[in-house]
C-alpha positions in Angstrom: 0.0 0.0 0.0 1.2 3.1 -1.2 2.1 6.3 1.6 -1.2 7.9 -0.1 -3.1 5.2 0.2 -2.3 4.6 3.5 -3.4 7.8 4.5 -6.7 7.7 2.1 -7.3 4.8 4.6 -6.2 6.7 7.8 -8.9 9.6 7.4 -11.8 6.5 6.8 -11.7 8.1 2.8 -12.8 5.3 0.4 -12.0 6.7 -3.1 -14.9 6.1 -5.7 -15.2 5.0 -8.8 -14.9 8.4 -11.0 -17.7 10.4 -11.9 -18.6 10.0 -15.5 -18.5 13.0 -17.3 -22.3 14.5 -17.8 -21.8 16.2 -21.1 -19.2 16.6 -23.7 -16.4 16.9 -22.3 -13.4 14.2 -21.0 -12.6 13.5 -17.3 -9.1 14.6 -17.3 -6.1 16.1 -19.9 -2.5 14.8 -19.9 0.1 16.7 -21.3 4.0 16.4 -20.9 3.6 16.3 -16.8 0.7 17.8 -16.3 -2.8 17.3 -15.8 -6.1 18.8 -15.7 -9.1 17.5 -14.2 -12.7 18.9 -15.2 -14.6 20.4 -12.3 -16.6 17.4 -10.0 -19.7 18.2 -8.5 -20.4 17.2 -4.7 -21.9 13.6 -5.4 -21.6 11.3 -2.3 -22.1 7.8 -1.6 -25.9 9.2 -0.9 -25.9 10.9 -4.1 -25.8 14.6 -5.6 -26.1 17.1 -2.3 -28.0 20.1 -4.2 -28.6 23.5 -2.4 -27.7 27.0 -2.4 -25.4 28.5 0.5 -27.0 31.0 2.3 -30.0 29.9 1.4 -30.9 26.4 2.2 -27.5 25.2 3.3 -25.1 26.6 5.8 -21.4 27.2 5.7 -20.9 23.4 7.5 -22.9 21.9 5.0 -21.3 23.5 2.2 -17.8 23.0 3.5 -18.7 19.0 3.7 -20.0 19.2 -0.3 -16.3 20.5 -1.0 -15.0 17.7 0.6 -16.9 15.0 -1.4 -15.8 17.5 -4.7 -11.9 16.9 -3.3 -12.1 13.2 -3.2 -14.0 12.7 -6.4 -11.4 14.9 -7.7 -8.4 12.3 -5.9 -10.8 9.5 -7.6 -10.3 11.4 -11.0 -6.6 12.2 -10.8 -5.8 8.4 -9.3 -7.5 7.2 -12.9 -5.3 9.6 -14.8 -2.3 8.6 -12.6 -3.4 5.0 -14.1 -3.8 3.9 -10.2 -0.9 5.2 -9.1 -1.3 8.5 -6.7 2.3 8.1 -5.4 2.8 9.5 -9.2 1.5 13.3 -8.0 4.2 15.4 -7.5 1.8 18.5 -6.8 -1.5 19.9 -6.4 -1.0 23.0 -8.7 -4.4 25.0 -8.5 -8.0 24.3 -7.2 -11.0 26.5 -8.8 -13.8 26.1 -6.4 -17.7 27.0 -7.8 -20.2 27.5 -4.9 -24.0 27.7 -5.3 -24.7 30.7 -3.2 -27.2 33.0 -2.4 -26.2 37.0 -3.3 -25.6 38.2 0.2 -23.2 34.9 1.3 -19.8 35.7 1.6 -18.0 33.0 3.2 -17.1 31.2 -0.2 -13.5 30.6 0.4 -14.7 28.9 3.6 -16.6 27.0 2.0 -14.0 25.8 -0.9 -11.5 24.9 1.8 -13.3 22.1 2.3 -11.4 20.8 -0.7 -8.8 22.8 0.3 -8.2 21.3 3.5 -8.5 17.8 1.9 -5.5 18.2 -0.7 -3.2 19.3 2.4 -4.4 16.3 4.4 -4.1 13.8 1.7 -1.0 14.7 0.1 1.0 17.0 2.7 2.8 19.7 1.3 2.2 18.9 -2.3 -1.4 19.3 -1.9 -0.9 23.3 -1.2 -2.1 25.1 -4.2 -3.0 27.9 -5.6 -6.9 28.3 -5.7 -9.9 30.9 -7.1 -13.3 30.4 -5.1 -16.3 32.2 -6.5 -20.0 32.2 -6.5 -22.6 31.0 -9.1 -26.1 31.4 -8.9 -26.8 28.0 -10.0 -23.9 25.0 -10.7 -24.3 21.9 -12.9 -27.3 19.4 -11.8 -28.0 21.9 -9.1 -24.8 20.9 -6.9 -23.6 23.1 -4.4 -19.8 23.1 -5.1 -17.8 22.2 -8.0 -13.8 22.2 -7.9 -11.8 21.8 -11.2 -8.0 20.9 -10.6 -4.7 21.1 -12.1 -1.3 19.2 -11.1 1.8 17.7 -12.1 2.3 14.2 -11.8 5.9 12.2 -12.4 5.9 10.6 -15.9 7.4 7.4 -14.8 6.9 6.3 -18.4 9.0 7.9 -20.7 12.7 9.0 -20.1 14.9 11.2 -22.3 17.7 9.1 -22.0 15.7 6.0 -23.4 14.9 8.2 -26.2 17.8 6.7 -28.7 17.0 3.3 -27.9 13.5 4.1 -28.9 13.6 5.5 -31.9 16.6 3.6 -33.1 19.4 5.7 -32.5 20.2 9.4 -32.9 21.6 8.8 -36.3 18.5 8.8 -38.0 18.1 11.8 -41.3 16.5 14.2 -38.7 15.9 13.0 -35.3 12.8 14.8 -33.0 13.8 17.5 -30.6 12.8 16.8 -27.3 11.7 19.5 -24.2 12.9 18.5 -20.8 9.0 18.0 -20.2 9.3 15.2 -22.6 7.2 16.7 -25.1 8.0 16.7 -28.9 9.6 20.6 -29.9 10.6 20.1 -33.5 13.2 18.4 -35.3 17.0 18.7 -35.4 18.3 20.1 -39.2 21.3 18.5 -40.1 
């Protein structure tokens, strides 16, 4: 069991499966090391908690709903990590949507229920950068949504095994290659 795992486990957090996206639109992006996760709604193992802070919900409530958005969002990045969390080298940025009435205020309160999560789950990688704003109405009628971006190891590809893939570095024009691992043109010769 992995050291993220373990602690998954030590806060009583089950992850679930992920959230299939409700539209047209993927789950997650990969690109060189990064990756971006679409925003998940507060759905719970008792379903979608709905409701509008400041109105029918309270700051409590709300903060709880951000919760559920951060571990469907660990859910998310664990299936983009292809099972593997110990591959997250940082929680970049959070952007936290809360349902809220006009005269609620407390919505960074209410995001660092997500917030909170990302520290407690992955220490100091999970500090991030992070907007929080209101919306009079979110997706399905949720109460939060938090979108995420982060960095993860690519374990997969090395530079140095570049040669060795592509046959050598004495081919006509061989790629050039950015220290992200992503392709940047071609060398002239």
């Amino acid at each position: 069991m992995s050291a993220i795992e373990a602690r998954l486990a030590e806060l009583s957090i089950s992850l679930p499966e992920p959230v299939a996206p409700v539209a047209n639109y993927v789950p997650f992006v990969r690109t060189g090391n990064q990756v971006f996760l679409s925003g998940q709604v507060s759905i719970g193992p008792d379903g979608l908690v709905a409701g509008t802070l400041g109105g029918d919900m309270d700051l409590e409530a709300g903060q709880a709903a951000a919760r559920l958005c951060g571990i469907n969002l660990i859910a998310q990045m664990k299936a983009a990590c292809e099972g593997d969390l110990e591959r997250v080298k940082r929680v970049v940025r959070l952007g936290g949507f809360v349902a809220a009435a006009p005269s609620f205020t407390d919505i960074p309160k209410v995001v660092n229920g997500c917030s909170d999560l990302m520290v407690d789950v992955f220490g100091d990688k999970g500090r991030h950068a992070r907007s929080a704003v209101s919306c009079p109405v979110l997706p399905l009628g949720a109460a939060v949504e938090v979108d995420r971006g982060g960095e993860f190891i690519r374990d997969d590809f090395r530079l140095r095994d570049f040669p060795a893939i592509m046959g050598g570095w004495d081919r006509p024009n061989p790629p050039r290659w950015s220290p992200n691992g992503s392709q940047i043109g071609y060398l002239k010769r």
